[in-house]
PDB file of C-alpha atoms and ligand atoms in Angstrom:
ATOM      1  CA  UNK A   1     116.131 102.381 111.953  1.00 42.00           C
ATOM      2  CA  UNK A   2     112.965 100.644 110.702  1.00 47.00           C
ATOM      3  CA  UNK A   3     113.453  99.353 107.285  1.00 61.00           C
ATOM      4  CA  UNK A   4     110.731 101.259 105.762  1.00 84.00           C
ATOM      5  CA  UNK A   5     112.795 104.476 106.829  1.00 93.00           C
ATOM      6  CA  UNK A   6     113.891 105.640 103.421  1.00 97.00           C
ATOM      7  CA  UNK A   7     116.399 107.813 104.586  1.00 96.00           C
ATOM      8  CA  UNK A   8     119.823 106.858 103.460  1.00 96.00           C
ATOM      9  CA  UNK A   9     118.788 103.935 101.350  1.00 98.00           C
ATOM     10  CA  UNK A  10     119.729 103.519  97.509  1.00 98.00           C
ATOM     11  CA  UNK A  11     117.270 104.065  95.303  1.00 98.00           C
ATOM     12  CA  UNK A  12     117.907 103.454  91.452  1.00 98.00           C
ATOM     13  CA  UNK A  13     114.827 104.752  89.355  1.00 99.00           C
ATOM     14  CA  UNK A  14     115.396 103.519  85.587  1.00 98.00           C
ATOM     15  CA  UNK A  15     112.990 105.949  83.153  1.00 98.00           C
ATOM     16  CA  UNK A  16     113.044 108.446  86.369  1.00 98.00           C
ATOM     17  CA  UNK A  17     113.753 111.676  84.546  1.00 98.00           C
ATOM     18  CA  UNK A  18     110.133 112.517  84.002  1.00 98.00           C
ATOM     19  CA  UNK A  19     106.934 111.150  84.839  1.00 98.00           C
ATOM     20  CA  UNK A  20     105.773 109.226  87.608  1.00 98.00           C
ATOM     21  CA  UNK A  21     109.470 107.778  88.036  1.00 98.00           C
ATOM     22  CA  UNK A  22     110.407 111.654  88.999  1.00 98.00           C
ATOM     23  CA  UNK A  23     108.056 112.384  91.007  1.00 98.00           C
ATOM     24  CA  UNK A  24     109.054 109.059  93.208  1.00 98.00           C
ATOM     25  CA  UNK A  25     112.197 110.731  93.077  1.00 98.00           C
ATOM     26  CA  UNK A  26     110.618 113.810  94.422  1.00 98.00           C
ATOM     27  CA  UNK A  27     108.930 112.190  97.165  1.00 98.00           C
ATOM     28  CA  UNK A  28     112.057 109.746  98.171  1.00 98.00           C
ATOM     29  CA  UNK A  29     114.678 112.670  98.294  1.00 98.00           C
ATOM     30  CA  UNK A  30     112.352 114.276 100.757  1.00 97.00           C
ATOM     31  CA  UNK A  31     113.017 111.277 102.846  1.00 97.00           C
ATOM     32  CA  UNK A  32     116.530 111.660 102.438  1.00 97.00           C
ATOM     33  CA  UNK A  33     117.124 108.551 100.052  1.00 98.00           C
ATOM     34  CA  UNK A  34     119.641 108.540  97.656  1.00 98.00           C
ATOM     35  CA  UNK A  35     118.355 108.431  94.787  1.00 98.00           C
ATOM     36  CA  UNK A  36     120.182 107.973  91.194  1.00 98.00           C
ATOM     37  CA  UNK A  37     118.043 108.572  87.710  1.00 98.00           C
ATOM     38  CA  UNK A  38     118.741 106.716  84.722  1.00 98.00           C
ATOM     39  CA  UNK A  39     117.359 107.270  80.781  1.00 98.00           C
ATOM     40  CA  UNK A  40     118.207 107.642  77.430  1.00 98.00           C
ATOM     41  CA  UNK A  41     118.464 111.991  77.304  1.00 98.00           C
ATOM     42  CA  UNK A  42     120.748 113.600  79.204  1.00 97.00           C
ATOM     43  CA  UNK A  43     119.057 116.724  78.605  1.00 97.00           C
ATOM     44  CA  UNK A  44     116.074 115.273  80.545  1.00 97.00           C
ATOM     45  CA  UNK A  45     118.301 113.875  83.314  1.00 98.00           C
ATOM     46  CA  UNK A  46     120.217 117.536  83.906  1.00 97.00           C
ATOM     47  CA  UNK A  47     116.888 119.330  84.215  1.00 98.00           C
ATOM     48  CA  UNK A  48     115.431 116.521  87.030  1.00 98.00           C
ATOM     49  CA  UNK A  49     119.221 116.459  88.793  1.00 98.00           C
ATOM     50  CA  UNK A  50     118.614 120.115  88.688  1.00 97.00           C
ATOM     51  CA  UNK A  51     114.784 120.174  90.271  1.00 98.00           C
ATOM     52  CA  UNK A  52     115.817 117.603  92.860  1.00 98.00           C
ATOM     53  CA  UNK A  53     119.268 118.780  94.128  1.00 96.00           C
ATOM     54  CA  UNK A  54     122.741 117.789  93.857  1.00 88.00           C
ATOM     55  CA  UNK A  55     122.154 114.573  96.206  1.00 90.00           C
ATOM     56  CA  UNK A  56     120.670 113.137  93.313  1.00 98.00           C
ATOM     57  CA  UNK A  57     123.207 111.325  90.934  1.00 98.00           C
ATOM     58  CA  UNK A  58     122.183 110.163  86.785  1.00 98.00           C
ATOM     59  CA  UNK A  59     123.905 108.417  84.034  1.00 98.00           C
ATOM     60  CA  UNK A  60     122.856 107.721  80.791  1.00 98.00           C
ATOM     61  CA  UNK A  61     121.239 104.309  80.560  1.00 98.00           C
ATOM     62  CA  UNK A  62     119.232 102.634  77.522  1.00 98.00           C
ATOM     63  CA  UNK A  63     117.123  99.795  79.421  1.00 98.00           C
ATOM     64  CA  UNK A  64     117.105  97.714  76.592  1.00 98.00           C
ATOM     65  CA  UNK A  65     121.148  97.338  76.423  1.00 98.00           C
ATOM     66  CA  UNK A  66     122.758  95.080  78.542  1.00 98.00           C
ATOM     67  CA  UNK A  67     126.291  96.830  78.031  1.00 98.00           C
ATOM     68  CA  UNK A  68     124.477 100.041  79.663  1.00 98.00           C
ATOM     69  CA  UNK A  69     122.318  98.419  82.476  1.00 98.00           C
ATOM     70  CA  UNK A  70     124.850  96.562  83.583  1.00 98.00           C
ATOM     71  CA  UNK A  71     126.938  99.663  84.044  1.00 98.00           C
ATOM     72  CA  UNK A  72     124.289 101.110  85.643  1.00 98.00           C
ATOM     73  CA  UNK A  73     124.241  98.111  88.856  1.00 98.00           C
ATOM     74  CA  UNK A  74     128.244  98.212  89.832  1.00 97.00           C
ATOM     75  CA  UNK A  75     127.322  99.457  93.374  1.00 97.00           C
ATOM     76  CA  UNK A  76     125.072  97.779  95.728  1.00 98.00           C
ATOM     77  CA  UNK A  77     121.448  99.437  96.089  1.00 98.00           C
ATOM     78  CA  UNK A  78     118.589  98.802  97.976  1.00 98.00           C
ATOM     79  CA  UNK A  79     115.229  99.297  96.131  1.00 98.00           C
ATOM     80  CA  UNK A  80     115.096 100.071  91.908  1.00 99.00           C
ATOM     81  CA  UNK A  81     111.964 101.003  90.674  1.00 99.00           C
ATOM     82  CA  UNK A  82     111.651 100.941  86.446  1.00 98.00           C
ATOM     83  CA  UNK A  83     109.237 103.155  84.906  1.00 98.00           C
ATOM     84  CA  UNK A  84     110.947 103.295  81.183  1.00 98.00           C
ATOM     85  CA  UNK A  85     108.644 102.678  78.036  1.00 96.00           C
ATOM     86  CA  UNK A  86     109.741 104.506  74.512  1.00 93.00           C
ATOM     87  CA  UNK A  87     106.086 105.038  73.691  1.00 83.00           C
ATOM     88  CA  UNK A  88     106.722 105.992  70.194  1.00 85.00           C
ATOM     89  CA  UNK A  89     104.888 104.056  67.855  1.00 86.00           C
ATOM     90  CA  UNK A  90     102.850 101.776  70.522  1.00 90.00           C
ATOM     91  CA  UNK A  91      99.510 102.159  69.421  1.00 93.00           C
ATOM     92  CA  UNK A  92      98.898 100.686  65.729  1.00 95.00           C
ATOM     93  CA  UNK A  93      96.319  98.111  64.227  1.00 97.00           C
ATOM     94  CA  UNK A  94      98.320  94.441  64.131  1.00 97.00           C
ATOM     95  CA  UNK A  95      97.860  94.457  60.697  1.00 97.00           C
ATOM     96  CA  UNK A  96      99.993  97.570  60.082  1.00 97.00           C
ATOM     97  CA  UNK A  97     102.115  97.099  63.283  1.00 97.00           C
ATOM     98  CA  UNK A  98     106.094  97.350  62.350  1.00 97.00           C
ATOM     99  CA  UNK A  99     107.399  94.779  63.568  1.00 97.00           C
ATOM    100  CA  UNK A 100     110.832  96.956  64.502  1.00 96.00           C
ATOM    101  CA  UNK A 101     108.276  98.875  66.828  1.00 96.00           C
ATOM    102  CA  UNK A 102     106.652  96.058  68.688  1.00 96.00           C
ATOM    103  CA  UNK A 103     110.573  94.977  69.470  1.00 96.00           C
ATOM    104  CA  UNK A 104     110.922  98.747  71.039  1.00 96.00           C
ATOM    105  CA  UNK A 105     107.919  98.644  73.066  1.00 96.00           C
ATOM    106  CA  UNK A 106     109.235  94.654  74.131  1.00 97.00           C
ATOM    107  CA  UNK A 107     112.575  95.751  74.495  1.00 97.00           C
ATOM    108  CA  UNK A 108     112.302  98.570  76.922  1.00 97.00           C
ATOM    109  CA  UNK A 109     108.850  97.560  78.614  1.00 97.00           C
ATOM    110  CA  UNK A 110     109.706  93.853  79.415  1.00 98.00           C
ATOM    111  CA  UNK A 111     113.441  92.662  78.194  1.00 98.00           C
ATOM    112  CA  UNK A 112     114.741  96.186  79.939  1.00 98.00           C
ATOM    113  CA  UNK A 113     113.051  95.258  83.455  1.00 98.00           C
ATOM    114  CA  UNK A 114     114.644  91.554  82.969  1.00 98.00           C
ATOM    115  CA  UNK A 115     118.228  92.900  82.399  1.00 98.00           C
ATOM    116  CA  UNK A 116     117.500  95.387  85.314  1.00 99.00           C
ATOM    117  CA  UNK A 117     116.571  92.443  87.573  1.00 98.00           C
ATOM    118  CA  UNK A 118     119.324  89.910  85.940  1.00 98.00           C
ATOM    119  CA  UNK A 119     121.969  92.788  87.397  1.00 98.00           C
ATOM    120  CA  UNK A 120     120.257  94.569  90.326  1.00 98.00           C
ATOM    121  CA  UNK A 121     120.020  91.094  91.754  1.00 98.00           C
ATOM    122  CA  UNK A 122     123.683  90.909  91.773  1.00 98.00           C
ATOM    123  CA  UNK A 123     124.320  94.190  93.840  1.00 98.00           C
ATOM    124  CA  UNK A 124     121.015  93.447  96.017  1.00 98.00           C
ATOM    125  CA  UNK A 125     120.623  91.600  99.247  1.00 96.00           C
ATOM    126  CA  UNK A 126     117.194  92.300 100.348  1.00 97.00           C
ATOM    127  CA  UNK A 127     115.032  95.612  99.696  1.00 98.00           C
ATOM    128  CA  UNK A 128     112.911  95.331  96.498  1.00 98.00           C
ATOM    129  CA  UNK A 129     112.540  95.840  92.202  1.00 98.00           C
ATOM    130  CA  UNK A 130     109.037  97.355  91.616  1.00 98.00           C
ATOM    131  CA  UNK A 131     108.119  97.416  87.598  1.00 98.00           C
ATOM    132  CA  UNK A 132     105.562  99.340  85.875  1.00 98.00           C
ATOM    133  CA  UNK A 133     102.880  97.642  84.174  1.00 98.00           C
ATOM    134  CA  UNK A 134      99.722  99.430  82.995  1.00 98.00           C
ATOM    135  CA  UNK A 135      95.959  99.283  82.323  1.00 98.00           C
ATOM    136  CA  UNK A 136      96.591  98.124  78.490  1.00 96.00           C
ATOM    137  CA  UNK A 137      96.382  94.704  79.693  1.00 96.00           C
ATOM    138  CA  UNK A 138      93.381  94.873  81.552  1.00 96.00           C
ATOM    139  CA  UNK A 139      91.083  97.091  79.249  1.00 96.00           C
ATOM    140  CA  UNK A 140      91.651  95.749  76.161  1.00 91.00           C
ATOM    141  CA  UNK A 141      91.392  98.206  72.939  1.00 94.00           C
ATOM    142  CA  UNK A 142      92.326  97.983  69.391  1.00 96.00           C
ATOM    143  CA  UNK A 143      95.588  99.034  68.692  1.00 96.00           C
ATOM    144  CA  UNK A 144      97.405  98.134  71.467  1.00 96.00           C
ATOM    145  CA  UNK A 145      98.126  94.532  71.151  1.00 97.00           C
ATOM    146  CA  UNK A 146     101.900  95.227  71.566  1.00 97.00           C
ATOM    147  CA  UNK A 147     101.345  97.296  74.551  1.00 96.00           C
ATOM    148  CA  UNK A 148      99.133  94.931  76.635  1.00 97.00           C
ATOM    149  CA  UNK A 149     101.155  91.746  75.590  1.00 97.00           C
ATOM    150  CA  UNK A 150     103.870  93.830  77.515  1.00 97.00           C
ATOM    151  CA  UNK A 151     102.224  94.698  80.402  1.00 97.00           C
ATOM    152  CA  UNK A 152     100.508  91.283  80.718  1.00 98.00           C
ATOM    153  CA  UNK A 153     104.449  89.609  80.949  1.00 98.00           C
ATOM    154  CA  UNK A 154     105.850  91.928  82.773  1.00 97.00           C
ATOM    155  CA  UNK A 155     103.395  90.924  85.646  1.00 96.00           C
ATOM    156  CA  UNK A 156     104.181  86.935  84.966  1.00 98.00           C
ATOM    157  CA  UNK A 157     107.756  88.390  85.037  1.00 98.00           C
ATOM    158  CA  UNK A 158     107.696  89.782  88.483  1.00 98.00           C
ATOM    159  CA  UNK A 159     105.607  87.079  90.166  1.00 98.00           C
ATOM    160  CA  UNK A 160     108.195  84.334  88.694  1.00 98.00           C
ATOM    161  CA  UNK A 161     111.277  86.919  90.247  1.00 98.00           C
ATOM    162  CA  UNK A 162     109.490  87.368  93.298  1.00 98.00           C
ATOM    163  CA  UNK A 163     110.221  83.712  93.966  1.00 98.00           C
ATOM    164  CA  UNK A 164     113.514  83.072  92.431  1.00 98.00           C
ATOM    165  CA  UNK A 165     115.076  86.201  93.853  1.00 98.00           C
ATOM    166  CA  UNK A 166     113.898  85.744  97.486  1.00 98.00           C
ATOM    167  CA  UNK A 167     114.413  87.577  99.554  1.00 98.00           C
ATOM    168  CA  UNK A 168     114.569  90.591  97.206  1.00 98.00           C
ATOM    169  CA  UNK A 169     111.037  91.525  96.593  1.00 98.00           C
ATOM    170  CA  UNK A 170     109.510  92.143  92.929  1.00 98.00           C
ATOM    171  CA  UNK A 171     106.081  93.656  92.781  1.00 98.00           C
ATOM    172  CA  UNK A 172     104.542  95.758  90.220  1.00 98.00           C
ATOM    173  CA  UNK A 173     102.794  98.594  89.886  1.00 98.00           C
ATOM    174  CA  UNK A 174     100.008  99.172  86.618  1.00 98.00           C
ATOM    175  CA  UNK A 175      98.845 102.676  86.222  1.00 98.00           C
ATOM    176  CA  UNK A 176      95.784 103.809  84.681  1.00 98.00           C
ATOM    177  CA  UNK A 177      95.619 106.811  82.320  1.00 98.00           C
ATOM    178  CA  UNK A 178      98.227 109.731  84.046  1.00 98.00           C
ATOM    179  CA  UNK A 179      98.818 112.854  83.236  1.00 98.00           C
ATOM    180  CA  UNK A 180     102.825 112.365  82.212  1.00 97.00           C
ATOM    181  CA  UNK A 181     104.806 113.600  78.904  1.00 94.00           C
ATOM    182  CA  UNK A 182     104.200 110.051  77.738  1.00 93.00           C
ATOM    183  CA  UNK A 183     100.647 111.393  76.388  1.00 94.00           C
ATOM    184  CA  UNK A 184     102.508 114.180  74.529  1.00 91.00           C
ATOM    185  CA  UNK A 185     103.636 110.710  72.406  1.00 86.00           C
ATOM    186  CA  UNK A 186     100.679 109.237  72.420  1.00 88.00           C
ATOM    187  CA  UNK A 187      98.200 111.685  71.757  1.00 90.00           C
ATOM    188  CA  UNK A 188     100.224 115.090  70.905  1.00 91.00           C
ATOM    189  CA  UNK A 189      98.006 117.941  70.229  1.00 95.00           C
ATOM    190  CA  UNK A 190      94.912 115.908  71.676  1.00 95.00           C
ATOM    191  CA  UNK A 191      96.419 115.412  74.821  1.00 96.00           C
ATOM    192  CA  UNK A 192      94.048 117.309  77.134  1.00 96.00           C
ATOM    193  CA  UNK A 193      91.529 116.643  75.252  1.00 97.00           C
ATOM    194  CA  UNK A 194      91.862 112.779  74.996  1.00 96.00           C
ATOM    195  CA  UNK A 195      92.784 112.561  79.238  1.00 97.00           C
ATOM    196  CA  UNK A 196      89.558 114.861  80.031  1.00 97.00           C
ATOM    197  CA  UNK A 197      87.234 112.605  77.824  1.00 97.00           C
ATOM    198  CA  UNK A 198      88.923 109.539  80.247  1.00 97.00           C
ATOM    199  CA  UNK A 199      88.408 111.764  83.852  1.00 98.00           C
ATOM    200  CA  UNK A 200      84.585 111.966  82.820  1.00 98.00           C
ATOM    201  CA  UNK A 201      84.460 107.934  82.966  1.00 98.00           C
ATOM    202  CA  UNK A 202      86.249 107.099  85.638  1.00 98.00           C
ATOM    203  CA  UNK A 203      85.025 106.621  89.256  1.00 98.00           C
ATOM    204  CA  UNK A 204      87.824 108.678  90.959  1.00 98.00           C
ATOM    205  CA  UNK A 205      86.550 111.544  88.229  1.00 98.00           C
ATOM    206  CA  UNK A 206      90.123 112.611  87.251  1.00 98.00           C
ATOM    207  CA  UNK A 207      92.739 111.005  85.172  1.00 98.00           C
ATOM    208  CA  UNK A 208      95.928 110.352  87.924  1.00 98.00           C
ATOM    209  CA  UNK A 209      98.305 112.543  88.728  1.00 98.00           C
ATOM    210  CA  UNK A 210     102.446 111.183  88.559  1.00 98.00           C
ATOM    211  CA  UNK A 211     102.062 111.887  92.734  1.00 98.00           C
ATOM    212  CA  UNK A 212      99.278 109.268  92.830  1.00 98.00           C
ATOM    213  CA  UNK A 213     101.482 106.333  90.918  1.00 98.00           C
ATOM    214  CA  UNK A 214     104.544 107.702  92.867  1.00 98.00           C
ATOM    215  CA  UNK A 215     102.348 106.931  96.066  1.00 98.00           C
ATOM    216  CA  UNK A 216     101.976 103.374  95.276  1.00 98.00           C
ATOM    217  CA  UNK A 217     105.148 102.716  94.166  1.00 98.00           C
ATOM    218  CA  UNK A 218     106.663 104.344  97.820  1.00 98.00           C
ATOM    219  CA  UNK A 219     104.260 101.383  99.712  1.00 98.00           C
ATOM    220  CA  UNK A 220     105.541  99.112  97.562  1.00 98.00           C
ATOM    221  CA  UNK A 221     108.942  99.687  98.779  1.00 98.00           C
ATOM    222  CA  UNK A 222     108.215 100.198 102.373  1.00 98.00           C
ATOM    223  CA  UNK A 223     105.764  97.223 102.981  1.00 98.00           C
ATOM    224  CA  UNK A 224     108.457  94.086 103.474  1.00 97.00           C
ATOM    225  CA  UNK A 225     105.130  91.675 103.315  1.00 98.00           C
ATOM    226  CA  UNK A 226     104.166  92.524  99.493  1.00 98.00           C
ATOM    227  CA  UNK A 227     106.032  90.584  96.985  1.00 98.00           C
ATOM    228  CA  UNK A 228     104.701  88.976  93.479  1.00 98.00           C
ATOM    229  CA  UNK A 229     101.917  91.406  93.489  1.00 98.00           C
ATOM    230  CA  UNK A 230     100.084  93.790  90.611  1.00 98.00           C
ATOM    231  CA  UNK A 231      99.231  97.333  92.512  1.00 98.00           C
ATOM    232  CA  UNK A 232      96.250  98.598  90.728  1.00 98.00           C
ATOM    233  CA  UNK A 233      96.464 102.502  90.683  1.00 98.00           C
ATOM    234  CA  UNK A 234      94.086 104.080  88.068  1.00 98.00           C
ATOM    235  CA  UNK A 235      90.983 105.290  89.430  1.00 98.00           C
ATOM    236  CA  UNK A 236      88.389 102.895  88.975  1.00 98.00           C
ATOM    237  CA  UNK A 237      89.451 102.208  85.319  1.00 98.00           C
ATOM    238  CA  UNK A 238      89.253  98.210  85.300  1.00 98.00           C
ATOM    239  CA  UNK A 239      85.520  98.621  86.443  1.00 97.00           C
ATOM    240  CA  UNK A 240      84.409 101.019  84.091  1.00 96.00           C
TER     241      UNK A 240
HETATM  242  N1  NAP B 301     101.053 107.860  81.721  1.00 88.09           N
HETATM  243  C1  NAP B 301     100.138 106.913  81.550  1.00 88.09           C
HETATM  244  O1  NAP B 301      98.960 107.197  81.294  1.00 88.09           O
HETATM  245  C2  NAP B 301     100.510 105.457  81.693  1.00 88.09           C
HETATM  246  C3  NAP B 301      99.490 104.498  81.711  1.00 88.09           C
HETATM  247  C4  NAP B 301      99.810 103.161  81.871  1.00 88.09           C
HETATM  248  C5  NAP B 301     101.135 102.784  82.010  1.00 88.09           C
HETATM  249  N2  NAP B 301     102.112 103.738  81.967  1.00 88.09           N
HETATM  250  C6  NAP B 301     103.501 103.302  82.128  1.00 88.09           C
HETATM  251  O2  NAP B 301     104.110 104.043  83.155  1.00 88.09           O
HETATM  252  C7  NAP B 301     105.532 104.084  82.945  1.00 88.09           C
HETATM  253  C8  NAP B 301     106.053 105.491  83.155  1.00 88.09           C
HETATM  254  O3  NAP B 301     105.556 106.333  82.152  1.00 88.09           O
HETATM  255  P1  NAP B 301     105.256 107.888  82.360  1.00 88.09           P
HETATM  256  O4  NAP B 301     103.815 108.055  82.123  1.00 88.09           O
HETATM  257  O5  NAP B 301     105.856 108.361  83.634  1.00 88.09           O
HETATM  258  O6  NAP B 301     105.980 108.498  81.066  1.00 88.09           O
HETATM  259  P2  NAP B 301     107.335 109.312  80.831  1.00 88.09           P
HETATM  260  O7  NAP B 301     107.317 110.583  81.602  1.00 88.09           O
HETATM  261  O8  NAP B 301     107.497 109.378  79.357  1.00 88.09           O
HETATM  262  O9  NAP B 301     108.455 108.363  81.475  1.00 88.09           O
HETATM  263  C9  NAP B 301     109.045 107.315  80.784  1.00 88.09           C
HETATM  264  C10 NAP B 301     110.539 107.438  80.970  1.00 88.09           C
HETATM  265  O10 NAP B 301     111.158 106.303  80.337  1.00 88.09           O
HETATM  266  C11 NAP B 301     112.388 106.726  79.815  1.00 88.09           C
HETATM  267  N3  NAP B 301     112.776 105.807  78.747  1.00 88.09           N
HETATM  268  C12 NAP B 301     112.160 105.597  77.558  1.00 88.09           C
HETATM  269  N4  NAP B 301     112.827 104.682  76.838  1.00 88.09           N
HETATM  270  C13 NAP B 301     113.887 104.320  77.607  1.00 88.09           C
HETATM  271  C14 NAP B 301     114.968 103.422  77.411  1.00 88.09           C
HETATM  272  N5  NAP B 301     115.099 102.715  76.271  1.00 88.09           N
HETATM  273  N6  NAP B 301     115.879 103.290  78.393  1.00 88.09           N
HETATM  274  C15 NAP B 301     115.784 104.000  79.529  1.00 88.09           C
HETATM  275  N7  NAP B 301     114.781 104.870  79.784  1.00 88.09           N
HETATM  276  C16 NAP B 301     113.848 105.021  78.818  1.00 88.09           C
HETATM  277  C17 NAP B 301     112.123 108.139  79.293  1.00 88.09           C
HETATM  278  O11 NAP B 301     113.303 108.938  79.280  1.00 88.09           O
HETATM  279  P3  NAP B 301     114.292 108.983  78.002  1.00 88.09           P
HETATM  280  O12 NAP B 301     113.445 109.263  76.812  1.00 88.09           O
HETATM  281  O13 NAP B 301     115.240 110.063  78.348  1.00 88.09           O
HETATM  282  O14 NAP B 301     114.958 107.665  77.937  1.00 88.09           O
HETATM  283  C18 NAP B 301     111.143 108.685  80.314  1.00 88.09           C
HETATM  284  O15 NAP B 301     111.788 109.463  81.297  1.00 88.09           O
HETATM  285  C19 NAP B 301     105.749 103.488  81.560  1.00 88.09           C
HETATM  286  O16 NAP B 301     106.139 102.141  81.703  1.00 88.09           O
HETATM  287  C20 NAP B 301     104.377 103.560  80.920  1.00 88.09           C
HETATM  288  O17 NAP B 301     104.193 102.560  79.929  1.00 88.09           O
HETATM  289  C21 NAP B 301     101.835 105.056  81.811  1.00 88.09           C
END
């Protein structure tokens, strides 16, 4: 069995009961992985166990606990993926920026992936962690000093990892604007609005879809040569 041959392997996907995290789940149980979800709402996880089928395993998991992650890496796995990020107030001018939410956006956007990796590593001989980044840190725009500060370590994070946990791999993966339930936090009732303004912009001439980020992340875990890198998947958006 070639080793990008998904079927069988262990996939944990932290933040994978929505978004682009579920619809790598989505595309990975079609290969016959085994794939288990983790989050914060149990709600959320039933209704994605429920979507995917009953090969798919979740457990409650707050990224940003180290009680609950390392719960969540007592078996051995082959590939995690983290797409977790508690949006919720993200987005402010630094002058008026809580300080409790810039710890939430740190906490589950860059301290969560480096518990993840501090246990994963543990249960992991080879195979690969792949963390989610984003285009905050390349487009810069007022508000989102938090956000881009996050993304911007996460990607210092991974290249560091990518050495120190050879041969696991750690790459990273920074989406543009997608179409997710994140935006229903961001933006709320301007949602549609707010992503079709951004699809006018860009190059590709559409905001991305979760399949599109799920794409990248599915090469990431596949290609055995790709370690330490950023993926760039948002439609032109760095040039524009
Ligand atoms: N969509 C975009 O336009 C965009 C652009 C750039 C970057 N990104 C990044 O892409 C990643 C995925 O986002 P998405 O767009 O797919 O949004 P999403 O559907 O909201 O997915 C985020 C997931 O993270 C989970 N989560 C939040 N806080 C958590 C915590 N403390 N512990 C564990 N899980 C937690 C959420 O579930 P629970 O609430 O149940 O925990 C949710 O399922 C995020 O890192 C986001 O910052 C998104």
């Amino acid at each position: 069995m070639a080793n990008n041959d998904m079927n069988d392997k262990r996939v944990v996907i932290v933040g994978g009961g929505s978004g682009m995290g579920f619809a790598l789940a989505e595309l990975l149980v079609a290969e016959g992985a085994r794939v288990h979800l983790a989050g914060r709402s149990e709600r959320k996880l039933a209704a994605a166990r429920q979507r995917l089928g009953a090969s798919v395993t979740a457990s409650r998991t707050d990224i940003a606990d180290e009680d609950d992650v390392q719960r969540l890496f007592a078996d051995p796995v082959d590939h995690v993926v983290v797409t977790a990020a508690d949006a919720n107030g993200s987005y402010s001018p630094i002058e008026s920026f809580p300080l409790k939410a810039a710890w939430t956006v740190l906490g589950t956007k860059v301290i969560g992936p480096w518990l993840v990796a501090k246990h994963a590593a543990a249960v992991m001989a080879t195979g690969s962690i792949t963390f989610t980044s984003g285009i905050a840190a390349y487009r810069p725009s007022p508000g989102s000093s938090v956000l881009a500060t996050a993304n911007g370590a996460l990607e210092a994070l991974a290249r560091t990892l990518a050495v120190e946990l050879a041969p696991i791999r750690v790459n990273v993966v920074s989406p543009g604007w997608v179409d997710t339930p994140i935006w229903d936090d961001l933006a709320g009732p301007a949602k549609n609005e707010r992503l079709a303004a951004m699809a006018a912009k860009l190059p590709a001439g559409r905001v991305g879809r979760p399949a599109d980020i799920a794409q990248a992340f599915r090469a990431l875990l596949g290609n055995e040569f790709i370690t330490g890198t950023t993926l760039h998947v948002e439609g032109g958006h760095r040039l524009v």
